[in-house]
Protein backbone atom coordinates (compact mmCIF):
# COMPACT_ATOMS: atom_id res chain seq x y z
CA UNK A 1 94.13 82.48 110.75
CA UNK A 2 96.50 79.66 109.76
CA UNK A 3 94.86 79.31 106.34
CA UNK A 4 95.13 83.08 105.82
CA UNK A 5 98.86 82.97 106.56
CA UNK A 6 99.28 80.01 104.21
CA UNK A 7 97.42 81.89 101.48
CA UNK A 8 99.63 84.95 101.88
CA UNK A 9 102.79 82.85 101.81
CA UNK A 10 101.74 80.92 98.71
CA UNK A 11 100.73 84.11 96.94
CA UNK A 12 104.08 85.69 97.82
CA UNK A 13 105.95 82.59 96.68
CA UNK A 14 104.08 82.51 93.35
CA UNK A 15 104.70 86.20 92.63
CA UNK A 16 108.36 85.81 93.59
CA UNK A 17 108.79 82.80 91.29
CA UNK A 18 107.11 84.68 88.43
CA UNK A 19 109.35 87.71 88.94
CA UNK A 20 112.53 85.61 89.05
CA UNK A 21 111.63 83.82 85.83
CA UNK A 22 110.76 87.08 84.08
CA UNK A 23 114.16 88.45 85.08
CA UNK A 24 115.90 85.28 83.91
CA UNK A 25 114.06 85.37 80.57
CA UNK A 26 115.02 88.99 79.92
CA UNK A 27 118.65 88.28 80.79
CA UNK A 28 118.77 85.28 78.42
CA UNK A 29 116.56 86.33 75.54
CA UNK A 30 115.64 90.00 75.79
CA UNK A 31 112.13 91.51 76.06
CA UNK A 32 109.28 89.25 77.15
CA UNK A 33 107.51 87.70 74.14
CA UNK A 34 103.86 88.38 73.27
CA UNK A 35 101.41 85.71 74.34
CA UNK A 36 100.50 85.03 70.68
CA UNK A 37 103.97 83.52 70.24
CA UNK A 38 102.74 80.42 72.05
CA UNK A 39 99.28 80.06 70.48
CA UNK A 40 98.23 77.82 67.58
CA UNK A 41 95.43 79.48 65.65
CA UNK A 42 94.85 77.21 62.66
CA UNK A 43 93.86 73.56 62.55
CA UNK A 44 96.17 71.93 59.98
CA UNK A 45 95.72 68.35 61.18
CA UNK A 46 95.78 65.85 58.31
CA UNK A 47 92.81 63.95 59.80
CA UNK A 48 94.46 60.63 59.13
CA UNK A 49 94.15 57.93 61.79
CA UNK A 50 97.17 57.92 64.09
CA UNK A 51 98.85 55.36 66.31
CA UNK A 52 99.28 57.11 69.64
CA UNK A 53 101.08 56.03 72.81
CA UNK A 54 99.52 57.67 75.85
CA UNK A 55 101.60 57.67 79.05
CA UNK A 56 99.91 58.96 82.17
CA UNK A 57 100.76 59.08 85.83
CA UNK A 58 97.16 58.70 86.94
CA UNK A 59 93.96 59.08 84.99
CA UNK A 60 91.24 60.88 86.90
CA UNK A 61 87.86 61.77 85.47
CA UNK A 62 89.15 64.96 83.84
CA UNK A 63 92.04 63.34 81.98
CA UNK A 64 90.02 60.30 80.93
CA UNK A 65 87.19 62.40 79.52
CA UNK A 66 89.22 65.27 78.07
CA UNK A 67 92.49 63.58 77.03
CA UNK A 68 92.23 59.81 76.69
CA UNK A 69 88.80 59.64 75.03
CA UNK A 70 89.45 62.54 72.59
CA UNK A 71 92.74 60.92 71.58
CA UNK A 72 90.80 57.76 70.81
CA UNK A 73 88.71 59.76 68.37
CA UNK A 74 91.94 60.56 66.50
CA UNK A 75 93.37 57.08 66.22
CA UNK A 76 94.42 53.93 68.06
CA UNK A 77 95.68 54.68 71.56
CA UNK A 78 98.09 52.42 73.47
CA UNK A 79 97.81 53.50 77.11
CA UNK A 80 100.11 53.00 80.10
CA UNK A 81 99.00 54.29 83.51
CA UNK A 82 101.66 54.50 86.20
CA UNK A 83 99.04 55.08 88.92
CA UNK A 84 101.02 57.03 91.54
CA UNK A 85 98.05 58.10 93.68
CA UNK A 86 98.35 61.52 95.27
CA UNK A 87 100.56 61.55 98.37
CA UNK A 88 100.95 57.79 98.31
CA UNK A 89 104.05 57.42 100.47
CA UNK A 90 105.23 54.22 98.84
CA UNK A 91 105.42 55.81 95.38
CA UNK A 92 109.08 56.76 95.59
CA UNK A 93 109.99 53.24 96.69
CA UNK A 94 108.58 51.85 93.45
CA UNK A 95 109.20 54.80 91.14
CA UNK A 96 112.17 53.25 89.35
CA UNK A 97 110.48 49.87 88.90
CA UNK A 98 107.32 51.41 87.40
CA UNK A 99 109.41 53.62 85.13
CA UNK A 100 111.20 50.51 83.84
CA UNK A 101 107.80 48.90 83.17
CA UNK A 102 106.74 51.96 81.22
CA UNK A 103 109.90 51.97 79.14
CA UNK A 104 109.36 48.29 78.29
CA UNK A 105 105.77 49.07 77.33
CA UNK A 106 106.93 51.78 74.92
CA UNK A 107 109.63 49.53 73.45
CA UNK A 108 107.25 46.61 72.94
CA UNK A 109 104.51 48.81 71.48
CA UNK A 110 106.91 50.48 69.06
CA UNK A 111 108.24 47.07 68.01
CA UNK A 112 104.73 46.00 67.01
CA UNK A 113 103.29 49.25 65.62
CA UNK A 114 104.42 52.34 63.75
CA UNK A 115 103.83 55.07 66.32
CA UNK A 116 103.08 58.59 65.15
CA UNK A 117 103.20 60.46 68.45
CA UNK A 118 103.60 59.92 72.20
CA UNK A 119 101.34 61.98 74.47
CA UNK A 120 102.29 62.20 78.14
CA UNK A 121 100.64 63.39 81.32
CA UNK A 122 103.76 63.11 83.46
CA UNK A 123 105.84 65.20 85.88
CA UNK A 124 109.11 65.36 87.75
CA UNK A 125 107.44 63.40 90.51
CA UNK A 126 106.70 60.46 88.25
CA UNK A 127 109.71 60.33 85.90
CA UNK A 128 113.23 59.05 86.49
CA UNK A 129 116.31 60.35 84.72
CA UNK A 130 116.69 57.00 82.93
CA UNK A 131 113.21 57.39 81.40
CA UNK A 132 113.93 60.97 80.33
CA UNK A 133 117.16 59.84 78.68
CA UNK A 134 115.22 57.05 76.94
CA UNK A 135 112.75 59.59 75.54
CA UNK A 136 115.65 61.40 73.89
CA UNK A 137 116.53 58.25 71.90
CA UNK A 138 113.11 57.95 70.27
CA UNK A 139 112.52 59.22 66.75
CA UNK A 140 108.89 60.07 67.53
CA UNK A 141 107.46 63.44 68.63
CA UNK A 142 106.75 63.44 72.36
CA UNK A 143 104.23 65.80 73.92
CA UNK A 144 103.86 66.40 77.65
CA UNK A 145 100.84 68.15 79.11
CA UNK A 146 100.51 69.89 82.46
CA UNK A 147 97.70 71.65 84.31
CA UNK A 148 97.88 74.07 87.25
CA UNK A 149 101.39 75.27 86.43
CA UNK A 150 100.51 78.46 88.30
CA UNK A 151 101.34 76.66 91.49
CA UNK A 152 103.37 73.61 90.54
CA UNK A 153 105.74 74.43 87.69
CA UNK A 154 108.54 73.69 90.12
CA UNK A 155 106.66 72.54 93.22
CA UNK A 156 108.70 71.14 96.08
CA UNK A 157 111.45 68.53 95.81
CA UNK A 158 110.69 64.85 96.30
CA UNK A 159 112.79 62.34 98.24
CA UNK A 160 114.79 61.69 95.06
CA UNK A 161 115.90 65.32 94.95
CA UNK A 162 113.94 66.19 91.79
CA UNK A 163 111.38 68.99 91.67
CA UNK A 164 107.93 67.45 91.40
CA UNK A 165 106.74 69.81 88.69
CA UNK A 166 107.91 70.52 85.14
CA UNK A 167 111.00 72.68 85.65
CA UNK A 168 113.60 69.90 85.48
CA UNK A 169 111.96 67.71 82.84
CA UNK A 170 110.44 70.03 80.21
CA UNK A 171 113.58 70.14 78.04
CA UNK A 172 113.23 66.40 77.33
CA UNK A 173 110.00 66.77 75.33
CA UNK A 174 109.47 67.99 71.79
CA UNK A 175 106.54 70.09 73.00
CA UNK A 176 105.20 70.92 76.44
CA UNK A 177 101.58 72.01 76.76
CA UNK A 178 100.42 74.26 79.57
CA UNK A 179 97.15 75.97 80.40
CA UNK A 180 99.04 78.57 82.45
CA UNK A 181 100.04 81.82 80.78
CA UNK A 182 102.44 82.69 83.57
CA UNK A 183 104.34 79.43 83.04
CA UNK A 184 105.09 79.92 79.33
CA UNK A 185 108.32 81.85 79.80
CA UNK A 186 109.32 79.50 82.64
CA UNK A 187 109.37 76.60 80.19
CA UNK A 188 111.52 78.62 77.79
CA UNK A 189 113.99 79.61 80.52
CA UNK A 190 114.32 75.93 81.48
CA UNK A 191 115.06 74.92 77.88
CA UNK A 192 111.62 73.64 76.93
CA UNK A 193 109.55 74.17 73.79
CA UNK A 194 106.10 75.17 74.98
CA UNK A 195 102.66 75.91 73.58
CA UNK A 196 99.59 77.30 75.28
CA UNK A 197 96.79 74.73 75.29
CA UNK A 198 93.43 76.37 75.80
CA UNK A 199 91.08 74.64 78.16
CA UNK A 200 88.44 72.52 76.46
CA UNK A 201 86.03 69.70 77.23
CA UNK A 202 84.60 66.62 75.55
CA UNK A 203 81.05 67.18 74.23
CA UNK A 204 80.58 63.42 73.82
CA UNK A 205 80.73 63.14 77.63
CA UNK A 206 79.54 66.52 78.88
CA UNK A 207 76.24 66.80 77.03
CA UNK A 208 72.58 67.66 77.31
CA UNK A 209 70.34 64.82 78.51
CA UNK A 210 67.02 66.64 78.37
CA UNK A 211 66.28 66.16 82.08
CA UNK A 212 64.02 68.18 84.34
CA UNK A 213 65.76 70.98 86.27
CA UNK A 214 65.06 69.76 89.81
CA UNK A 215 67.93 71.28 91.82
CA UNK A 216 68.37 75.01 92.43
CA UNK A 217 72.17 75.02 92.80
CA UNK A 218 74.60 72.13 92.31
CA UNK A 219 78.28 72.11 93.22
CA UNK A 220 80.45 69.07 92.54
CA UNK A 221 84.00 69.18 93.85
CA UNK A 222 86.04 68.73 97.01
CA UNK A 223 85.26 70.57 100.24
CA UNK A 224 88.30 72.73 101.00
CA UNK A 225 89.55 76.30 101.16
CA UNK A 226 86.83 78.96 101.06
CA UNK A 227 84.30 76.80 99.22
CA UNK A 228 82.31 75.87 102.33
CA UNK A 229 82.17 79.55 103.34
CA UNK A 230 80.34 80.48 100.14
CA UNK A 231 78.07 77.45 100.18
CA UNK A 232 77.18 77.87 103.86
CA UNK A 233 76.36 81.53 103.18
CA UNK A 234 73.98 80.54 100.37
CA UNK A 235 72.27 77.97 102.58
CA UNK A 236 71.96 80.36 105.51
CA UNK A 237 70.15 82.72 103.16
CA UNK A 238 67.59 80.20 102.01
CA UNK A 239 69.27 78.81 98.87
CA UNK A 240 69.13 75.04 98.39
CA UNK A 241 72.58 73.78 97.37
CA UNK A 242 73.35 70.16 96.51
CA UNK A 243 77.03 69.39 97.09
CA UNK A 244 78.87 66.26 96.04
CA UNK A 245 82.54 65.49 96.41
CA UNK A 246 85.24 64.64 98.91
CA UNK A 247 84.45 66.11 102.34
CA UNK A 248 80.74 66.83 101.82
CA UNK A 249 78.03 65.05 103.81
CA UNK A 250 76.25 64.02 100.59
CA UNK A 251 79.31 61.99 99.54
CA UNK A 252 80.94 61.71 96.13
CA UNK A 253 79.33 61.62 92.72
CA UNK A 254 80.34 59.08 90.09
CA UNK A 255 81.34 60.54 86.70
CA UNK A 256 78.00 59.50 85.20
CA UNK A 257 76.07 60.89 88.18
CA UNK A 258 77.88 64.20 87.81
CA UNK A 259 76.61 64.60 84.23
CA UNK A 260 73.06 63.79 85.36
CA UNK A 261 73.22 66.27 88.26
CA UNK A 262 74.60 69.01 86.03
CA UNK A 263 71.70 68.45 83.64
CA UNK A 264 69.24 68.61 86.53
CA UNK A 265 70.72 71.85 87.92
CA UNK A 266 69.14 75.22 87.39
CA UNK A 267 72.52 76.69 88.37
CA UNK A 268 75.94 75.01 88.42
CA UNK A 269 78.31 76.67 90.87
CA UNK A 270 82.04 76.97 90.19
CA UNK A 271 85.10 78.19 92.07
CA UNK A 272 88.30 79.53 90.50
CA UNK A 273 90.75 79.56 93.41
CA UNK A 274 94.07 77.70 93.38
CA UNK A 275 94.12 75.24 96.27
CA UNK A 276 93.18 77.01 99.49
CA UNK A 277 93.92 80.40 97.94
CA UNK A 278 91.03 82.76 97.32
CA UNK A 279 93.28 85.44 95.84
CA UNK A 280 94.81 83.49 92.94
CA UNK A 281 92.27 82.55 90.28
CA UNK A 282 92.72 80.31 87.25
CA UNK A 283 90.64 78.67 84.55
CA UNK A 284 89.17 75.31 85.49
CA UNK A 285 88.07 72.37 83.41
CA UNK A 286 84.63 72.84 84.95
CA UNK A 287 84.34 76.21 83.17
CA UNK A 288 83.94 74.27 79.92
CA UNK A 289 82.40 71.02 81.12
CA UNK A 290 79.46 72.66 82.89
CA UNK A 291 78.14 74.79 80.00
CA UNK A 292 78.25 71.78 77.65
CA UNK A 293 75.60 70.09 79.81
CA UNK A 294 73.21 72.90 78.91
CA UNK A 295 72.86 74.40 82.37
CA UNK A 296 73.52 77.92 83.63
CA UNK A 297 77.04 78.27 85.06
CA UNK A 298 78.41 80.82 87.53
CA UNK A 299 81.97 80.98 88.85
CA UNK A 300 84.42 83.40 90.43
CA UNK A 301 85.32 86.34 88.20
CA UNK A 302 88.84 86.76 86.83
CA UNK A 303 90.38 88.21 83.69
CA UNK A 304 91.16 84.97 81.82
CA UNK A 305 87.49 84.06 81.64
CA UNK A 306 86.95 87.12 79.43
CA UNK A 307 89.25 85.62 76.80
CA UNK A 308 86.88 82.65 76.39
CA UNK A 309 83.42 83.94 77.27
CA UNK A 310 81.30 87.05 77.12
CA UNK A 311 80.64 87.42 80.83
CA UNK A 312 76.98 87.91 81.59
CA UNK A 313 76.03 86.42 78.23
CA UNK A 314 77.74 82.99 78.06
CA UNK A 315 78.33 82.44 81.77
CA UNK A 316 77.89 84.50 84.94
CA UNK A 317 80.52 85.45 87.51
CA UNK A 318 80.79 86.74 91.07
CA UNK A 319 83.44 88.39 93.22
CA UNK A 320 81.98 88.07 96.72
CA UNK A 321 79.57 85.79 98.52
CA UNK A 322 77.09 88.67 98.64
CA UNK A 323 77.22 89.10 94.86
CA UNK A 324 76.89 85.34 94.42
CA UNK A 325 73.75 85.29 96.56
CA UNK A 326 72.26 88.24 94.67
CA UNK A 327 72.83 86.65 91.27
CA UNK A 328 71.65 83.21 92.36
CA UNK A 329 68.41 84.71 93.66
CA UNK A 330 67.93 86.73 90.48
CA UNK A 331 68.48 83.90 88.03
CA UNK A 332 66.43 81.39 90.03
CA UNK A 333 63.48 83.78 89.66
CA UNK A 334 64.17 84.70 86.00
CA UNK A 335 64.05 81.41 84.14
CA UNK A 336 64.04 82.82 80.61
CA UNK A 337 67.17 84.90 81.22
CA UNK A 338 68.85 81.98 82.96
CA UNK A 339 68.16 79.61 80.10
CA UNK A 340 69.33 82.18 77.52
CA UNK A 341 72.72 82.36 79.25
CA UNK A 342 72.84 78.56 79.43
CA UNK A 343 72.18 78.26 75.68
CA UNK A 344 74.87 80.82 74.85
CA UNK A 345 77.42 79.07 77.04
CA UNK A 346 76.61 75.73 75.44
CA UNK A 347 76.98 77.10 71.91
CA UNK A 348 80.25 78.88 72.72
CA UNK A 349 81.87 75.76 74.18
CA UNK A 350 80.55 73.42 71.50
CA UNK A 351 81.79 75.55 68.63
CA UNK A 352 85.08 76.79 70.07
CA UNK A 353 86.34 74.75 73.02
CA UNK A 354 86.24 71.01 72.38
CA UNK A 355 89.06 68.71 73.44
CA UNK A 356 89.30 66.91 70.10
CA UNK A 357 89.79 70.17 68.17
CA UNK A 358 92.43 71.29 70.68
CA UNK A 359 94.49 68.15 70.07
CA UNK A 360 94.00 68.38 66.32
CA UNK A 361 95.64 71.83 66.34
CA UNK A 362 98.59 70.52 68.33
CA UNK A 363 99.06 67.45 66.12
CA UNK A 364 98.78 69.58 63.00
CA UNK A 365 101.45 71.90 64.40
CA UNK A 366 103.73 68.84 64.62
CA UNK A 367 103.10 68.03 60.98
CA UNK A 368 100.77 65.11 61.61
């Protein structure tokens, strides 16, 4: 009951924020712009080797594999990780000191090398005003990337009085990148220059290993929200599901183990909900990582998936636990059809949604 109330409140808060920003945009600029305004279609990257400074708050598996390593394919990367672990209470006590360290790192790196671009994975939670002001003094294009802006474009305020999301910092970057369509006009209202960055994955990491398919269903991710409801329902109906991640009895999977398990899965299970919400769905990095391992992928159905995949041909989707069970049973017993979908998903991601190509388009847009 408590989770249901929280879901309803968060959904209401999101819709209210969206409506307020739409109103503000119309008042400032006129009619809402078409989505294509924020999309880069052509890859005009020069393909020369770049010197890149990469500033990140904390590098998890996703950002290492799909940001840091692809950037290394494009040039020499000088990396600074602030390492403010999620909800670490002492972060705000050392925020200013770590920001000063980061500024010194940038100054020293730029004194030794000609830097072409600075790529950031930072937020209002991690940045001080002094660092933002320092960014404005640099004669180098600065990109900042953000995921999950559906729920955290503003987020709540931290002890320093700054919103933890992007709303108060986006105007300090030459380009902000977001995977959230709903956030695009929010960036503009707040004075930022924003581009839509399609989700993508790194095929040098997420790849086929040619392993035997020994697990019926594999899910790798944290145990929260409605995820255990779906997985318990599958198990109660005779489906063998291997789960790995925070909160599951089987424990966590290392990044390398995850790739092996995906390769060994007949079916990789995905979820599209935002946090505990099962009524707000977004694209996930897993939507692109999983198909690249060559296995059949099924996740919760929502409209954005249709812009990337032919549903039922490249990947499968479900709306209810009953539909999930029906499709899992069907594709476990129809190997040829299952493998055909897996091959299509692999080809689609490999040819259209790779992290390196996504960054090349962005860098080319900046004239690099």
